[in-house]
Coordinates of C-alpha atoms and ligand atoms in Angstrom, one line a residue:
M198 CA 0.1 0.3 -0.3
G199 CA 1.9 3.1 -1.1
A200 CA 1.7 6.6 0.9
V201 CA -0.6 8.9 -1.2
L202 CA 1.2 12.2 -2.0
K203 CA 0.0 15.7 -2.7
T204 CA 1.6 16.4 -6.0
P205 CA 3.5 13.1 -8.0
L206 CA 7.3 13.9 -7.8
A207 CA 7.8 15.1 -11.3
Q208 CA 6.0 17.7 -10.8
R209 CA 7.5 18.8 -7.4
V210 CA 9.3 22.2 -7.7
L211 CA 13.2 22.1 -6.4
G212 CA 13.0 25.2 -4.6
P213 CA 16.1 27.4 -3.3
I214 CA 19.8 25.9 -3.1
D215 CA 21.6 28.0 -1.2
R216 CA 24.7 25.9 -1.5
I217 CA 26.5 22.9 -3.1
D218 CA 30.0 20.9 -1.8
Q219 CA 30.9 18.1 -3.0
W220 CA 33.0 15.4 -1.3
I221 CA 35.8 12.8 -2.1
V222 CA 35.9 10.2 0.1
R223 CA 37.6 6.8 0.8
L224 CA 36.8 4.4 3.6
P225 CA 38.9 1.3 3.9
F226 CA 37.2 -2.4 3.8
V227 CA 37.9 -4.6 6.8
K228 CA 38.9 -7.2 3.5
P229 CA 39.4 -6.5 -0.2
F230 CA 37.1 -6.9 -2.3
S231 CA 37.2 -9.1 -5.8
I232 CA 34.9 -9.7 -8.2
S233 CA 36.5 -10.9 -12.0
S234 CA 37.4 -7.4 -13.2
A235 CA 38.9 -6.0 -9.9
T236 CA 40.2 -6.1 -6.4
W237 CA 39.5 -3.2 -4.5
T238 CA 40.8 -2.3 -0.7
G239 CA 38.4 0.4 0.1
K240 CA 35.4 2.2 -1.4
E241 CA 35.7 5.6 -2.6
A242 CA 33.0 7.8 -3.5
L243 CA 32.2 11.1 -4.0
L244 CA 29.3 13.3 -2.5
L245 CA 27.2 15.6 -3.2
R246 CA 25.7 17.8 -0.1
V247 CA 23.1 20.3 -1.3
E248 CA 21.8 23.2 1.3
S249 CA 18.6 24.7 1.5
E250 CA 16.9 26.7 4.1
G251 CA 18.5 25.0 7.1
I252 CA 18.1 21.7 4.9
S253 CA 21.3 19.1 4.7
A254 CA 20.8 16.6 1.7
W255 CA 22.8 14.1 0.6
G256 CA 23.8 12.0 -2.6
E257 CA 26.3 9.7 -3.2
C258 CA 27.5 8.8 -6.4
V259 CA 28.1 4.3 -6.5
A260 CA 30.9 4.9 -9.3
D261 CA 34.6 3.8 -8.4
P262 CA 37.6 5.6 -9.1
D263 CA 37.9 3.3 -12.1
P264 CA 36.4 2.4 -15.0
Y265 CA 36.7 -2.0 -14.3
Y266 CA 32.9 -2.3 -13.4
A267 CA 31.1 0.2 -15.2
S268 CA 32.9 3.2 -17.5
E269 CA 32.0 6.1 -15.5
T270 CA 35.0 7.2 -12.7
T271 CA 34.7 9.2 -9.7
G272 CA 36.9 11.8 -11.9
T273 CA 33.9 11.7 -15.0
A274 CA 31.6 12.0 -12.4
A275 CA 32.9 14.8 -10.6
H276 CA 33.6 15.9 -14.5
I277 CA 29.8 15.6 -15.6
L278 CA 28.0 17.3 -12.3
R279 CA 30.2 20.3 -12.6
D280 CA 30.5 21.1 -16.5
F281 CA 26.8 19.9 -17.4
L282 CA 24.5 18.5 -14.7
L283 CA 24.4 21.3 -12.0
P284 CA 24.1 24.2 -14.0
L285 CA 21.0 22.6 -15.3
V286 CA 19.7 22.6 -11.3
E287 CA 17.4 25.9 -11.6
P288 CA 15.4 26.6 -7.8
E289 CA 11.9 27.1 -10.0
I290 CA 12.0 23.7 -12.0
T291 CA 10.5 20.8 -11.3
L292 CA 12.4 17.3 -10.8
G293 CA 10.5 15.8 -13.9
Q294 CA 11.8 19.2 -16.2
L295 CA 15.4 18.5 -14.4
E296 CA 15.4 14.6 -15.6
Q297 CA 14.0 16.1 -19.4
Q298 CA 16.8 18.4 -19.6
F299 CA 19.1 15.7 -17.9
R300 CA 18.6 13.6 -21.1
R301 CA 20.6 16.2 -23.2
V302 CA 23.8 14.5 -21.3
R303 CA 23.9 11.2 -22.7
G304 CA 24.7 8.2 -20.4
H305 CA 26.9 9.6 -17.2
G306 CA 23.4 7.5 -15.1
M307 CA 25.9 7.5 -12.1
A308 CA 26.4 11.5 -12.2
K309 CA 22.8 11.9 -12.6
A310 CA 21.4 9.3 -9.8
T311 CA 23.7 11.3 -7.1
I312 CA 22.1 14.8 -7.9
E313 CA 18.7 12.6 -8.2
N314 CA 19.4 11.3 -4.7
A315 CA 20.6 14.6 -3.1
L316 CA 16.9 16.2 -4.6
L317 CA 14.9 13.7 -3.6
D318 CA 16.6 13.5 0.2
L319 CA 15.7 17.3 0.0
L320 CA 12.4 17.3 -0.8
A321 CA 11.5 14.5 2.1
K322 CA 13.4 16.4 4.6
R323 CA 11.4 19.7 3.6
D324 CA 8.1 17.5 4.0
G325 CA 9.7 15.7 7.2
I326 CA 9.0 12.8 5.6
P327 CA 11.0 9.6 4.7
L328 CA 12.6 8.8 1.1
H329 CA 10.7 5.9 0.7
T330 CA 7.3 7.5 1.5
L331 CA 8.0 10.6 -1.1
L332 CA 8.6 7.5 -3.5
G333 CA 4.7 6.5 -2.7
H334 CA 5.8 3.0 -0.7
A335 CA 4.8 1.6 2.8
A336 CA 8.0 0.4 5.1
R337 CA 8.4 -3.1 5.7
P338 CA 11.9 -5.0 7.1
I339 CA 14.1 -5.6 4.3
P340 CA 15.5 -9.0 3.6
S341 CA 19.1 -9.2 3.1
G342 CA 21.7 -10.4 1.2
I343 CA 25.7 -10.7 0.7
S344 CA 27.8 -10.5 -2.3
I345 CA 30.6 -12.5 -1.4
G346 CA 34.0 -11.8 -3.1
I347 CA 36.4 -14.6 -5.1
Q348 CA 38.2 -15.9 -2.4
D349 CA 41.9 -16.9 -2.5
S350 CA 40.8 -20.8 -1.7
E351 CA 38.2 -23.1 -1.1
E352 CA 38.1 -23.4 3.0
E353 CA 37.9 -19.4 2.9
L354 CA 35.2 -19.4 0.6
L355 CA 33.8 -22.2 2.9
D356 CA 34.1 -20.1 5.8
A357 CA 32.9 -17.0 4.2
V358 CA 30.0 -18.4 3.4
A359 CA 29.4 -20.2 6.9
E360 CA 29.3 -17.1 8.6
A361 CA 26.5 -15.4 6.3
V362 CA 23.8 -18.2 6.9
A363 CA 25.0 -17.6 10.3
S364 CA 24.1 -14.5 10.2
G365 CA 20.5 -15.0 8.8
Y366 CA 21.2 -13.3 4.7
H367 CA 18.5 -14.8 2.9
R368 CA 20.5 -15.1 -0.5
V369 CA 24.7 -15.2 -1.0
K370 CA 25.6 -14.4 -4.2
M371 CA 29.0 -15.6 -4.7
K372 CA 31.4 -13.7 -7.0
I373 CA 33.0 -16.3 -9.9
R374 CA 35.5 -16.1 -12.6
R375 CA 36.8 -17.8 -15.6
G376 CA 38.7 -20.7 -13.8
C377 CA 37.5 -20.3 -10.8
D378 CA 33.9 -21.2 -11.0
V379 CA 32.0 -24.6 -11.6
D380 CA 34.6 -26.3 -8.9
R381 CA 33.8 -23.7 -6.4
I382 CA 30.0 -23.6 -6.4
A383 CA 29.9 -27.3 -6.4
A384 CA 31.7 -27.4 -3.2
V385 CA 29.2 -24.7 -1.7
R386 CA 26.9 -26.3 -2.7
E387 CA 27.5 -30.2 -1.3
R388 CA 27.8 -27.9 2.1
F389 CA 24.6 -25.8 1.3
P390 CA 22.5 -28.0 -0.3
A391 CA 19.3 -25.5 0.0
M392 CA 20.9 -22.6 0.6
A393 CA 19.5 -19.7 -1.9
L394 CA 22.5 -19.0 -3.9
M395 CA 23.8 -17.1 -6.8
A396 CA 27.0 -16.6 -9.0
D397 CA 27.8 -13.0 -10.3
A398 CA 30.7 -13.3 -13.1
N399 CA 31.0 -9.7 -13.8
A400 CA 31.5 -9.9 -17.5
D401 CA 33.8 -12.6 -17.5
Y402 CA 32.7 -15.2 -20.3
S403 CA 31.7 -14.9 -23.2
L404 CA 28.7 -16.7 -25.6
D405 CA 31.9 -19.7 -26.4
D406 CA 32.2 -20.4 -23.1
A407 CA 28.3 -21.9 -23.6
A408 CA 28.8 -25.6 -23.1
H409 CA 31.3 -25.0 -20.0
L410 CA 28.4 -22.6 -18.7
R411 CA 25.8 -25.3 -18.8
Q412 CA 28.1 -27.1 -16.1
L413 CA 26.3 -24.5 -13.6
D414 CA 22.5 -25.8 -14.1
A415 CA 23.3 -28.6 -12.1
F416 CA 23.4 -26.5 -9.1
H417 CA 20.0 -24.9 -9.0
L418 CA 21.6 -21.3 -8.5
T419 CA 18.7 -19.0 -8.2
M420 CA 20.0 -17.3 -10.7
I421 CA 23.8 -16.1 -12.6
E422 CA 24.5 -12.7 -12.9
Q423 CA 26.0 -11.0 -15.7
P424 CA 28.1 -13.9 -17.7
L425 CA 28.6 -11.8 -20.8
S426 CA 29.7 -8.5 -21.5
Y427 CA 29.0 -5.5 -19.8
N428 CA 27.9 -4.4 -22.9
D429 CA 26.1 -6.9 -24.2
I430 CA 22.1 -7.6 -24.8
Y431 CA 22.0 -9.3 -27.7
E432 CA 24.2 -12.8 -26.8
H433 CA 22.5 -12.8 -23.8
S434 CA 19.5 -14.2 -24.9
L435 CA 21.3 -16.8 -27.0
L436 CA 23.0 -18.0 -24.1
Q437 CA 19.8 -17.9 -21.9
K438 CA 18.1 -20.0 -24.3
Q439 CA 21.0 -22.6 -23.9
L440 CA 20.8 -22.6 -20.1
A441 CA 17.8 -24.2 -17.8
T442 CA 19.1 -21.5 -14.9
P443 CA 17.8 -17.7 -14.9
L444 CA 20.4 -15.4 -16.3
C445 CA 20.2 -11.6 -14.4
L446 CA 21.6 -8.9 -16.3
D447 CA 23.6 -5.6 -14.1
E448 CA 26.1 -3.9 -16.3
S449 CA 24.0 -4.3 -19.4
I450 CA 21.1 -2.1 -18.2
H451 CA 21.8 1.4 -18.0
N452 CA 17.6 2.6 -18.4
L453 CA 14.3 1.6 -18.9
A454 CA 15.5 1.3 -22.8
D455 CA 17.7 -1.4 -22.2
A456 CA 15.5 -3.4 -19.7
R457 CA 12.6 -4.0 -21.8
A458 CA 14.9 -5.1 -24.7
A459 CA 16.5 -7.3 -22.5
I460 CA 13.2 -8.7 -21.4
D461 CA 11.3 -8.3 -24.6
L462 CA 14.5 -10.8 -26.3
G463 CA 14.3 -13.1 -23.1
S464 CA 18.1 -12.0 -22.4
C465 CA 17.4 -12.3 -18.7
R466 CA 14.8 -13.5 -16.6
V467 CA 15.4 -11.7 -13.8
I468 CA 17.1 -7.8 -13.6
N469 CA 19.8 -6.4 -10.5
I470 CA 18.2 -2.6 -10.2
K471 CA 21.1 -0.3 -8.9
Q472 CA 19.8 2.9 -9.0
G473 CA 22.9 4.4 -9.0
R474 CA 23.5 2.9 -12.4
V475 CA 20.8 4.1 -13.7
G476 CA 20.5 7.2 -13.1
G477 CA 18.9 7.6 -10.1
L478 CA 15.6 6.5 -8.0
M479 CA 12.8 7.2 -10.5
E480 CA 14.3 5.4 -13.6
A481 CA 15.1 2.6 -10.9
L482 CA 10.8 2.7 -9.8
R483 CA 10.0 3.1 -13.9
I484 CA 12.4 -0.2 -14.1
A485 CA 10.7 -2.4 -11.5
D486 CA 7.4 -1.1 -13.2
Y487 CA 8.3 -2.7 -16.5
A488 CA 9.9 -5.8 -15.1
T489 CA 7.0 -6.8 -13.0
S490 CA 4.3 -6.0 -15.7
R491 CA 6.6 -8.6 -17.9
G492 CA 6.8 -11.2 -14.7
V493 CA 10.3 -10.5 -14.5
P494 CA 10.9 -10.4 -10.9
V495 CA 14.0 -7.8 -9.7
W496 CA 16.1 -6.8 -6.6
S497 CA 18.3 -4.5 -5.8
G498 CA 22.0 -4.7 -5.9
G499 CA 24.8 -2.7 -4.1
M500 CA 28.0 -0.7 -4.9
D501 CA 29.8 -1.6 -1.7
E502 CA 28.3 2.0 -0.4
T503 CA 29.1 4.4 2.3
G504 CA 25.4 4.2 5.0
I505 CA 24.5 7.6 2.7
G506 CA 23.4 5.0 -0.5
R507 CA 23.4 2.2 1.4
A508 CA 20.4 3.9 3.2
V509 CA 19.2 4.6 -0.4
N510 CA 18.9 1.3 -1.3
I511 CA 17.2 0.6 1.5
H512 CA 14.6 3.0 0.9
L513 CA 14.5 2.0 -3.1
Q514 CA 13.4 -1.4 -1.5
T515 CA 10.5 -0.7 -0.1
D516 CA 8.7 -0.9 -3.5
P517 CA 7.0 -4.6 -3.7
S518 CA 8.6 -5.1 -7.2
F519 CA 11.6 -5.6 -5.3
T520 CA 10.7 -9.8 -4.5
I521 CA 14.2 -10.8 -4.3
P522 CA 16.8 -10.2 -1.6
G523 CA 19.4 -7.4 -2.3
D524 CA 23.2 -7.1 -1.7
T525 CA 22.7 -5.0 1.1
S526 CA 24.5 -6.5 4.1
E527 CA 25.3 -4.9 7.0
T528 CA 27.6 -2.2 7.6
S529 CA 30.5 -4.4 9.6
R530 CA 30.5 -6.4 6.5
Y531 CA 32.3 -3.1 4.9
F532 CA 33.6 -0.9 7.3
T533 CA 35.2 -0.7 10.7
R534 CA 33.9 2.8 10.7
D535 CA 30.9 4.3 8.7
I536 CA 30.6 8.3 7.4
V537 CA 26.9 7.9 8.5
T538 CA 24.8 6.5 11.9
P539 CA 23.0 4.1 13.2
S540 CA 24.9 1.6 11.3
V541 CA 23.1 -1.5 9.0
V542 CA 22.2 -4.1 11.5
L543 CA 20.3 -7.6 10.5
D544 CA 17.6 -8.3 12.6
D545 CA 17.5 -12.3 14.0
A546 CA 15.3 -13.3 11.3
G547 CA 17.9 -11.2 8.4
F548 CA 16.2 -8.6 7.6
I549 CA 16.9 -4.3 8.0
A550 CA 14.8 -2.0 9.1
V551 CA 13.8 0.8 6.9
P552 CA 15.2 4.3 8.5
S553 CA 12.3 6.2 10.3
G554 CA 13.3 9.2 10.1
A555 CA 12.8 12.3 7.3
G556 CA 15.2 11.9 4.0
I557 CA 17.3 9.4 3.9
G558 CA 16.8 8.8 8.1
V559 CA 20.4 8.6 8.9
E560 CA 22.8 11.2 10.7
I561 CA 26.2 12.5 9.1
D562 CA 28.9 11.7 11.3
E563 CA 31.0 14.7 10.9
D564 CA 34.1 13.5 12.5
A565 CA 33.9 10.7 10.7
L566 CA 33.0 12.5 7.4
R567 CA 36.5 14.1 8.2
H568 CA 38.3 11.7 9.3
F569 CA 37.8 9.6 5.4
T570 CA 38.2 12.7 3.4
L571 CA 40.3 13.1 0.9
E572 CA 39.1 16.4 -1.0
M573 CA 36.2 19.0 -0.5
K574 CA 35.2 21.6 -2.9
R575 CA 32.7 24.2 -3.1
L576 CA 30.5 24.1 -6.3
R577 CA 28.1 26.4 -5.6
Ligands
OSB763 O1 28.6 -7.0 -9.4 O2 27.0 -6.6 -8.1 C1 28.3 -6.3 -8.7 C2 30.1 -4.4 -5.5 C3 30.8 -3.2 -6.6 C4 30.8 -3.8 -8.1 C5 29.8 -4.6 -8.2 C6 29.4 -5.5 -7.7 C7 29.5 -5.6 -6.6 C8 28.9 -6.5 -5.3 C9 28.8 -6.1 -3.9 O3 28.5 -7.7 -5.6 C10 27.2 -5.2 -3.8 C11 27.4 -4.9 -2.5 O4 27.3 -5.4 -1.6 O5 27.6 -3.8 -2.2
MG764 MG1 26.8 -8.0 -10.3

């Protein structure tokens, strides 16, 4: 049951903006996180703070400093925000008009989402309502899933999965790559026969690997995420025809049009929606609606966000279209110290409580923010 809003989101006027500041922060990870194309030892993120009449609103860019997951980087996002997107942010225009203006800037969904997220936080805080209420959804406990990076050994992987299961995570995703896949999945499956398990290849395979990937059908995975190129939709449709296991697209989906193409071509049977990858919450909700109308379930991915982006992902998952546990894990899995309070924690049943305060509903820990700041700039 969605809350009734006086004005549809797209018709909301932005209102006065007194100041915009940008931070680049780097939070060290508890342990390195490896996917097929990269290893990260910390989360570097660009943050925006928009100030209006005493309200501080925040947006986190999900880009990494490198282009190993997506083509956007912290550096490209800073450039596009400063030179092309922020100049379009005017007090008298509506959110819908802003989205329309943003279309002239091609791509750069991560940069667009950063300012969109901050403006939605601002509007919600002005109304004194939580972000999920602004989006039209009611709070509900969010089932938590976990994404386990590529481990150095099978033993370390089994330990990590055992720890995740003991913590109550509702679904385990393990990262795979060429040469580190079938045997590892077989070992996890043998030890945990009934657990909801999936694998994410981060685009490491090609269509020539179809016969190899078909071996994974033996392990009743809930899905295989992005086996083929980050840039592909068509070849995934050919691969899906050869596999019983549902495919899920992540990297390939940048907007609603990509989602339509992927679903209509039969390239995937599930979509990983990262709101920060698709240009923001409004496009994420449109993709979720379309996918649901076509019988395709969606879930919220993650980008190892700080507490700002993680809170946004939690609010997004109040949309009933998000029927599969996402990659939103406890803060302590990533960081010893975060830049917001409170931390994300799981309850005894593996659920996350949606913040109930205004906007994103978490407070910036100014000391921690200062501690992790690499650079800060006033943009307006
Ligand atoms: O492919 O989903 C991915 C993290 C960084 C970049 C890409 C991905 C991931 C994750 C971790 O899988 C998600 C999370 O725990 O936030
Ligand atoms: Mg992925």
